[in-house]
């Protein structure tokens, strides 16, 4: 993403955000009123540190997959106002805005900003900063809403995808089919990207395929099936064999021959009556268009009485011409039962007609699937090889938002904290370093936050880890491996070394690997063990000193 | 939107979709595989009719607000492939794609497509087509996913907004604050637009304000408050009076004088101890920047012990200079209790210090509000004037998706239907006309679908309205007013008259007016009366004839 010029400094070539609507105006008005007030008070240059974090993992789970970082860095790298945007801000601010402020905005960019973040695709936990932004308070403040927006949904949907992957197991194909039900066009595109990151194999979303190189999957819908009236409609009936050696002049007739054979033969699993011939026509047409990729949606009329026998007739005709059909998709009904019956049918065909491998035909299932239904299907037993998941996955139906926040933790080297009557909403002050400590078996044991200037925990050395707010919760840990979590992803005009933004595939690999480094009980779907997030003894003491200092003392009257 | 040239035909000037990511590639891969199969079968030009509809209103309600139409029409009006997109499609299709298909795509546009729709902002009901697309089957098919995507979330969030408005009542100010928690950047921008359509007054989202002219609102956050350490930080302390006649050289001192007065005076509601002085500094600074628009977030440290007294000190100092403060925002705690206490405090100030109107100071509330909490607050009694609503509103947390579908109902003048074991999923065949029939009191009574060529229902004439699937549910209706629901919004190259796309404000007005035309029991939050959606006797008979015809007959074995 960044090119080293021959003998000079690095050149910034970070592209703009994927969605052109991500501009400095994609924020809350109050960021501008605050920026104006900071500027009026002469405070806008004061160096501030903000932490972006969440307070609770989604979906009743104990882990979250961090996603959205690349878009945040693209936004920051290209943060600059156009004259039109400045004019709009002038009009949008309440009252009269001094021109000096607009002159200030004209020269604002992120050259004085530094951004430290956990690697995208990491498994992350509550309260640990995912992103730390350091810079002039007015500029950092202007970034808030956009960064939170870009991380919130990305991490939520990536986590949802990872949870689906864990339930489905590694051997199943997981396909994201959510575009039509996503929350807006970009909800769809982000969903495809971040579901892939979280462990899905492919998407139906063509735009996402083009933008991010995600594998694309898809066959046909019910409308295609019902658009056909009868096999007589098919005009071009010839099909060349897979090896090009022969041409079948009447593929439609060949399909009919096979259908009759299936109907006449007393198959080992029973016999079949008439099927829907408009469905047969649709399948035949589809096979003529995609003889190497024949996959049929079999539930438009009746799965077992019509869809499956029709599919088999076409697949057997293709088999005569040395093509191997891919399989079927079920989109309604009892998926466990239907998939098992379909499997029996395919196995009967393999056995009764002597067609090798016909029994292993792929069975895909869709229709309002979610983490829970995947789990139920697994418990019931099924023969589904691939799951197409839409609505519940991409809208994160079980919990539609992750509560990311962006809190001031330091200004002018003074630690700051936000108090709240609700302890879970109290923020952890200070610029911090964050570490993940691993145990003997290679599993992550605890995340530890320490003050910026405290020494790093060392492998093999005992260290006290304290719950930030509960004085009785603490534990000694002797880490076997120590990983520093926050790395520099944007260095402004400083001389620091910046992490590269890896390709999506690498981020996905990181996610898969990180999940393997978690103890399985933390990942459990129901009643998972909480993963510990802690602070050093020194930071603990400081938090509680500052808290007492800031909170007003009550007076009982 | 459309200009009539001097003596020639109309010129299409419908702008592109608001989000540049809405292109012909924003669709499912299977639309392209189907288009290819249609093309291979020589069927792609066949004239098809598709209905876009939903099966159940969201949030347990009995109504939905239709939104997203303008974006659909923008998409259709500009539907055209770039050469780069065509190249991507070639690579994305499985197997080898014939070049002829790509040549076909090169000339595809929507000149042969006609689109009929219900007016955007209308109250709509299950099964009635919101949009009917007529055109070559391959082209109509290519539009499916994008249209469903553009309508689904738009209608869902507009409905959510309308429900919040109904619960809050007309007198409250409703502010949409959801950008940071929305599902992606465009989720945020659409949310702002469609929440305004559904009855909200303003948004915090600057980009949405610019794109759609929605009023913008916002003040400051906790970070602003905690960025200040003490009033000594404030360097520029002077403030000119509202009428420009005098200048207060030490506004900071004036604020302190008022704070001391509040603390020393035994106010009618009690006395107060020390407040947080860093908070006071932040409020004072904000007032210096926006003396005409002073609105303070009062819960950073402690609402009643610190935030409210500090706010009052600043507001009283502003009052000395003839500025009128706007009010406070509460963002945590028991909003009903805190708003009542804040009100008493303001009224005590008005009374004890003789400051007219101080008691009517505006109180805004935020913090995870939703339809239910608004309802609870109303029942408890509160003093909140404005609600800022974010997460639950924009992500439609209570139900994150509306299940819009796009079903083939006719091809080559042959009616088609999709069967399903689940009756609610059976689609209503035929190209239809749709009417809303109104009763004597001006309320909508029933929506009625009839075949394309049936006569329209007439005012004063008795007509039988039947439930489409339940034979025992039917009723005679004598309408006092008949409204045809589907109007032409895109006429392709035909000579038909096309409806204009109205401005957002008009769509919002339509929505408000339509809600008033609904009988209140249909709009009730809990256990609402279902609104009737029916078909003519003739259409009923046809549906059931076709159903029997298409469904395979079972064989008990």
mmCIF file of N, CA and C in Angstrom, chain A residues 161-231:
data_model
loop_
_atom_site.group_PDB
_atom_site.id
_atom_site.type_symbol
_atom_site.label_atom_id
_atom_site.label_comp_id
_atom_site.label_asym_id
_atom_site.label_seq_id
_atom_site.Cartn_x
_atom_site.Cartn_y
_atom_site.Cartn_z
ATOM 1 N N UNK A 161 -20.344 -14.094 11.255
ATOM 2 C CA UNK A 161 -19.867 -15.094 10.289
ATOM 3 C C UNK A 161 -18.996 -16.139 10.981
ATOM 4 N N UNK A 162 -18.095 -15.670 11.843
ATOM 5 C CA UNK A 162 -17.201 -16.606 12.538
ATOM 6 C C UNK A 162 -18.014 -17.575 13.403
ATOM 7 N N UNK A 163 -19.049 -17.071 14.032
ATOM 8 C CA UNK A 163 -19.894 -17.935 14.871
ATOM 9 C C UNK A 163 -20.602 -18.983 14.010
ATOM 10 N N UNK A 164 -21.061 -18.584 12.836
ATOM 11 C CA UNK A 164 -21.681 -19.543 11.923
ATOM 12 C C UNK A 164 -20.666 -20.609 11.503
ATOM 13 N N UNK A 165 -19.452 -20.147 11.239
ATOM 14 C CA UNK A 165 -18.405 -21.102 10.828
ATOM 15 C C UNK A 165 -18.113 -22.103 11.940
ATOM 16 N N UNK A 166 -18.029 -21.614 13.169
ATOM 17 C CA UNK A 166 -17.719 -22.515 14.283
ATOM 18 C C UNK A 166 -18.825 -23.562 14.445
ATOM 19 N N UNK A 167 -20.082 -23.137 14.324
ATOM 20 C CA UNK A 167 -21.192 -24.081 14.457
ATOM 21 C C UNK A 167 -21.225 -25.068 13.286
ATOM 22 N N UNK A 168 -20.996 -24.561 12.080
ATOM 23 C CA UNK A 168 -21.114 -25.418 10.899
ATOM 24 C C UNK A 168 -19.977 -26.425 10.807
ATOM 25 N N UNK A 169 -18.834 -26.074 11.359
ATOM 26 C CA UNK A 169 -17.658 -26.938 11.235
ATOM 27 C C UNK A 169 -16.882 -26.600 9.967
ATOM 28 N N UNK A 170 -15.633 -27.071 9.931
ATOM 29 C CA UNK A 170 -14.755 -26.676 8.825
ATOM 30 C C UNK A 170 -15.130 -27.303 7.493
ATOM 31 N N UNK A 171 -15.797 -28.453 7.531
ATOM 32 C CA UNK A 171 -15.989 -29.197 6.284
ATOM 33 C C UNK A 171 -17.139 -28.668 5.432
ATOM 34 N N UNK A 172 -18.020 -27.857 6.000
ATOM 35 C CA UNK A 172 -19.166 -27.381 5.224
ATOM 36 C C UNK A 172 -18.809 -26.138 4.429
ATOM 37 N N UNK A 173 -19.453 -26.007 3.299
ATOM 38 C CA UNK A 173 -19.297 -24.790 2.495
ATOM 39 C C UNK A 173 -20.304 -23.767 3.022
ATOM 40 N N UNK A 174 -19.842 -22.564 3.317
ATOM 41 C CA UNK A 174 -20.748 -21.507 3.789
ATOM 42 C C UNK A 174 -20.812 -20.382 2.755
ATOM 43 N N UNK A 175 -22.020 -20.079 2.295
ATOM 44 C CA UNK A 175 -22.213 -19.080 1.246
ATOM 45 C C UNK A 175 -23.053 -17.929 1.789
ATOM 46 N N UNK A 176 -22.602 -16.723 1.558
ATOM 47 C CA UNK A 176 -23.338 -15.540 2.024
ATOM 48 C C UNK A 176 -24.265 -15.087 0.898
ATOM 49 N N UNK A 177 -25.550 -15.084 1.187
ATOM 50 C CA UNK A 177 -26.577 -14.762 0.186
ATOM 51 C C UNK A 177 -27.420 -13.560 0.635
ATOM 52 N N UNK A 178 -26.844 -12.613 1.348
ATOM 53 C CA UNK A 178 -27.683 -11.644 2.063
ATOM 54 C C UNK A 178 -27.994 -10.322 1.375
ATOM 55 N N UNK A 179 -27.439 -10.076 0.194
ATOM 56 C CA UNK A 179 -27.532 -8.719 -0.371
ATOM 57 C C UNK A 179 -28.931 -8.135 -0.355
ATOM 58 N N UNK A 180 -29.921 -8.903 -0.764
ATOM 59 C CA UNK A 180 -31.257 -8.319 -0.911
ATOM 60 C C UNK A 180 -31.869 -7.900 0.417
ATOM 61 N N UNK A 181 -31.432 -8.509 1.497
ATOM 62 C CA UNK A 181 -32.023 -8.192 2.799
ATOM 63 C C UNK A 181 -31.115 -7.306 3.656
ATOM 64 N N UNK A 182 -29.963 -6.942 3.126
ATOM 65 C CA UNK A 182 -29.004 -6.154 3.896
ATOM 66 C C UNK A 182 -29.533 -4.743 4.127
ATOM 67 N N UNK A 183 -28.970 -4.070 5.111
ATOM 68 C CA UNK A 183 -29.404 -2.705 5.411
ATOM 69 C C UNK A 183 -28.727 -1.732 4.449
ATOM 70 N N UNK A 184 -29.288 -1.655 3.252
ATOM 71 C CA UNK A 184 -28.779 -0.731 2.237
ATOM 72 C C UNK A 184 -27.694 -1.365 1.390
ATOM 73 N N UNK A 185 -27.376 -0.703 0.280
ATOM 74 C CA UNK A 185 -26.406 -1.237 -0.686
ATOM 75 C C UNK A 185 -25.059 -1.518 -0.060
ATOM 76 N N UNK A 186 -24.595 -0.588 0.762
ATOM 77 C CA UNK A 186 -23.286 -0.745 1.327
ATOM 78 C C UNK A 186 -23.318 -1.743 2.474
ATOM 79 N N UNK A 187 -24.474 -1.853 3.155
ATOM 80 C CA UNK A 187 -24.650 -2.934 4.130
ATOM 81 C C UNK A 187 -24.412 -4.270 3.450
ATOM 82 N N UNK A 188 -24.910 -4.405 2.240
ATOM 83 C CA UNK A 188 -24.723 -5.643 1.494
ATOM 84 C C UNK A 188 -23.271 -5.876 1.112
ATOM 85 N N UNK A 189 -22.636 -4.837 0.607
ATOM 86 C CA UNK A 189 -21.245 -4.995 0.156
ATOM 87 C C UNK A 189 -20.322 -5.252 1.340
ATOM 88 N N UNK A 190 -20.516 -4.516 2.430
ATOM 89 C CA UNK A 190 -19.687 -4.769 3.622
ATOM 90 C C UNK A 190 -19.960 -6.152 4.170
ATOM 91 N N UNK A 191 -21.218 -6.560 4.164
ATOM 92 C CA UNK A 191 -21.557 -7.878 4.702
ATOM 93 C C UNK A 191 -20.779 -8.952 3.959
ATOM 94 N N UNK A 192 -20.762 -8.872 2.647
ATOM 95 C CA UNK A 192 -20.076 -9.889 1.854
ATOM 96 C C UNK A 192 -18.585 -9.922 2.205
ATOM 97 N N UNK A 193 -18.006 -8.737 2.309
ATOM 98 C CA UNK A 193 -16.578 -8.658 2.598
ATOM 99 C C UNK A 193 -16.253 -9.234 3.977
ATOM 100 N N UNK A 194 -17.015 -8.799 4.975
ATOM 101 C CA UNK A 194 -16.656 -9.169 6.339
ATOM 102 C C UNK A 194 -17.148 -10.571 6.720
ATOM 103 N N UNK A 195 -18.132 -11.088 6.014
ATOM 104 C CA UNK A 195 -18.511 -12.495 6.234
ATOM 105 C C UNK A 195 -17.419 -13.396 5.677
ATOM 106 N N UNK A 196 -16.858 -13.005 4.569
ATOM 107 C CA UNK A 196 -15.733 -13.770 4.016
ATOM 108 C C UNK A 196 -14.575 -13.735 5.016
ATOM 109 N N UNK A 197 -14.275 -12.555 5.519
ATOM 110 C CA UNK A 197 -13.221 -12.401 6.528
ATOM 111 C C UNK A 197 -13.466 -13.334 7.721
ATOM 112 N N UNK A 198 -14.743 -13.440 8.133
ATOM 113 C CA UNK A 198 -15.076 -14.238 9.316
ATOM 114 C C UNK A 198 -15.169 -15.728 9.045
ATOM 115 N N UNK A 199 -14.930 -16.164 7.805
ATOM 116 C CA UNK A 199 -14.846 -17.596 7.558
ATOM 117 C C UNK A 199 -15.799 -18.155 6.521
ATOM 118 N N UNK A 200 -16.609 -17.299 5.862
ATOM 119 C CA UNK A 200 -17.443 -17.807 4.781
ATOM 120 C C UNK A 200 -16.570 -18.106 3.559
ATOM 121 N N UNK A 201 -17.104 -18.957 2.682
ATOM 122 C CA UNK A 201 -16.314 -19.374 1.517
ATOM 123 C C UNK A 201 -16.576 -18.541 0.281
ATOM 124 N N UNK A 202 -17.783 -17.993 0.179
ATOM 125 C CA UNK A 202 -18.145 -17.306 -1.060
ATOM 126 C C UNK A 202 -19.357 -16.423 -0.804
ATOM 127 N N UNK A 203 -19.685 -15.595 -1.780
ATOM 128 C CA UNK A 203 -20.850 -14.721 -1.704
ATOM 129 C C UNK A 203 -21.608 -14.791 -3.022
ATOM 130 N N UNK A 204 -22.864 -14.351 -2.993
ATOM 131 C CA UNK A 204 -23.632 -14.214 -4.232
ATOM 132 C C UNK A 204 -23.484 -12.809 -4.812
ATOM 133 N N UNK A 205 -22.887 -11.910 -4.044
ATOM 134 C CA UNK A 205 -22.866 -10.478 -4.366
ATOM 135 C C UNK A 205 -21.778 -10.149 -5.394
ATOM 136 N N UNK A 206 -22.197 -9.881 -6.616
ATOM 137 C CA UNK A 206 -21.247 -9.682 -7.716
ATOM 138 C C UNK A 206 -20.353 -8.466 -7.468
ATOM 139 N N UNK A 207 -20.941 -7.391 -6.954
ATOM 140 C CA UNK A 207 -20.147 -6.177 -6.707
ATOM 141 C C UNK A 207 -19.043 -6.459 -5.686
ATOM 142 N N UNK A 208 -19.377 -7.229 -4.662
ATOM 143 C CA UNK A 208 -18.366 -7.569 -3.648
ATOM 144 C C UNK A 208 -17.301 -8.475 -4.250
ATOM 145 N N UNK A 209 -17.720 -9.355 -5.144
ATOM 146 C CA UNK A 209 -16.755 -10.210 -5.831
ATOM 147 C C UNK A 209 -15.750 -9.367 -6.597
ATOM 148 N N UNK A 210 -16.267 -8.355 -7.281
ATOM 149 C CA UNK A 210 -15.366 -7.515 -8.064
ATOM 150 C C UNK A 210 -14.476 -6.661 -7.181
ATOM 151 N N UNK A 211 -15.045 -6.059 -6.138
ATOM 152 C CA UNK A 211 -14.264 -5.148 -5.300
ATOM 153 C C UNK A 211 -13.193 -5.862 -4.489
ATOM 154 N N UNK A 212 -13.530 -7.065 -3.993
ATOM 155 C CA UNK A 212 -12.639 -7.684 -3.007
ATOM 156 C C UNK A 212 -12.103 -9.045 -3.432
ATOM 157 N N UNK A 213 -12.452 -9.498 -4.630
ATOM 158 C CA UNK A 213 -11.953 -10.796 -5.081
ATOM 159 C C UNK A 213 -12.544 -11.981 -4.326
ATOM 160 N N UNK A 214 -13.710 -11.814 -3.743
ATOM 161 C CA UNK A 214 -14.345 -12.930 -3.021
ATOM 162 C C UNK A 214 -14.947 -13.896 -4.045
ATOM 163 N N UNK A 215 -14.781 -15.220 -3.860
ATOM 164 C CA UNK A 215 -15.392 -16.175 -4.790
ATOM 165 C C UNK A 215 -16.904 -15.964 -4.857
ATOM 166 N N UNK A 216 -17.455 -16.112 -6.077
ATOM 167 C CA UNK A 216 -18.892 -15.891 -6.301
ATOM 168 C C UNK A 216 -19.605 -17.220 -6.522
ATOM 169 N N UNK A 217 -20.821 -17.303 -5.982
ATOM 170 C CA UNK A 217 -21.615 -18.512 -6.168
ATOM 171 C C UNK A 217 -23.059 -18.138 -6.471
ATOM 172 N N UNK A 218 -23.732 -19.014 -7.222
ATOM 173 C CA UNK A 218 -25.145 -18.779 -7.470
ATOM 174 C C UNK A 218 -25.627 -19.601 -8.651
ATOM 175 N N UNK A 219 -26.910 -19.935 -8.665
ATOM 176 C CA UNK A 219 -27.438 -20.723 -9.776
ATOM 177 C C UNK A 219 -28.679 -20.064 -10.351
ATOM 178 N N UNK A 220 -29.859 -20.427 -9.827
ATOM 179 C CA UNK A 220 -31.087 -19.825 -10.348
ATOM 180 C C UNK A 220 -32.126 -19.774 -9.251
ATOM 181 N N UNK A 221 -33.209 -19.030 -9.503
ATOM 182 C CA UNK A 221 -34.234 -18.817 -8.488
ATOM 183 C C UNK A 221 -35.527 -19.515 -8.902
ATOM 184 N N UNK A 222 -36.542 -19.392 -8.054
ATOM 185 C CA UNK A 222 -37.857 -19.937 -8.384
ATOM 186 C C UNK A 222 -38.430 -19.300 -9.645
ATOM 187 N N UNK A 223 -38.154 -18.013 -9.831
ATOM 188 C CA UNK A 223 -38.713 -17.323 -11.006
ATOM 189 C C UNK A 223 -38.242 -17.994 -12.292
ATOM 190 N N UNK A 224 -36.987 -18.417 -12.298
ATOM 191 C CA UNK A 224 -36.469 -19.085 -13.497
ATOM 192 C C UNK A 224 -37.287 -20.344 -13.769
ATOM 193 N N UNK A 225 -37.537 -21.087 -12.721
ATOM 194 C CA UNK A 225 -38.298 -22.337 -12.875
ATOM 195 C C UNK A 225 -39.711 -22.029 -13.365
ATOM 196 N N UNK A 226 -40.358 -21.055 -12.731
ATOM 197 C CA UNK A 226 -41.752 -20.821 -13.121
ATOM 198 C C UNK A 226 -41.872 -20.031 -14.424
ATOM 199 N N UNK A 227 -40.781 -19.536 -14.964
ATOM 200 C CA UNK A 227 -40.861 -18.836 -16.255
ATOM 201 C C UNK A 227 -41.039 -19.818 -17.421
ATOM 202 N N UNK A 228 -40.808 -21.103 -17.178
ATOM 203 C CA UNK A 228 -40.976 -22.110 -18.241
ATOM 204 C C UNK A 228 -42.362 -22.731 -18.146
ATOM 205 N N UNK A 229 -42.954 -23.030 -19.310
ATOM 206 C CA UNK A 229 -44.269 -23.650 -19.325
ATOM 207 C C UNK A 229 -44.160 -25.142 -19.636
ATOM 208 N N UNK A 230 -43.324 -25.514 -20.626
ATOM 209 C CA UNK A 230 -43.172 -26.926 -20.980
ATOM 210 C C UNK A 230 -41.902 -27.141 -21.786
ATOM 211 N N UNK A 231 -41.422 -28.368 -21.836
ATOM 212 C CA UNK A 231 -40.189 -28.657 -22.593
ATOM 213 C C UNK A 231 -40.295 -28.305 -24.077
#
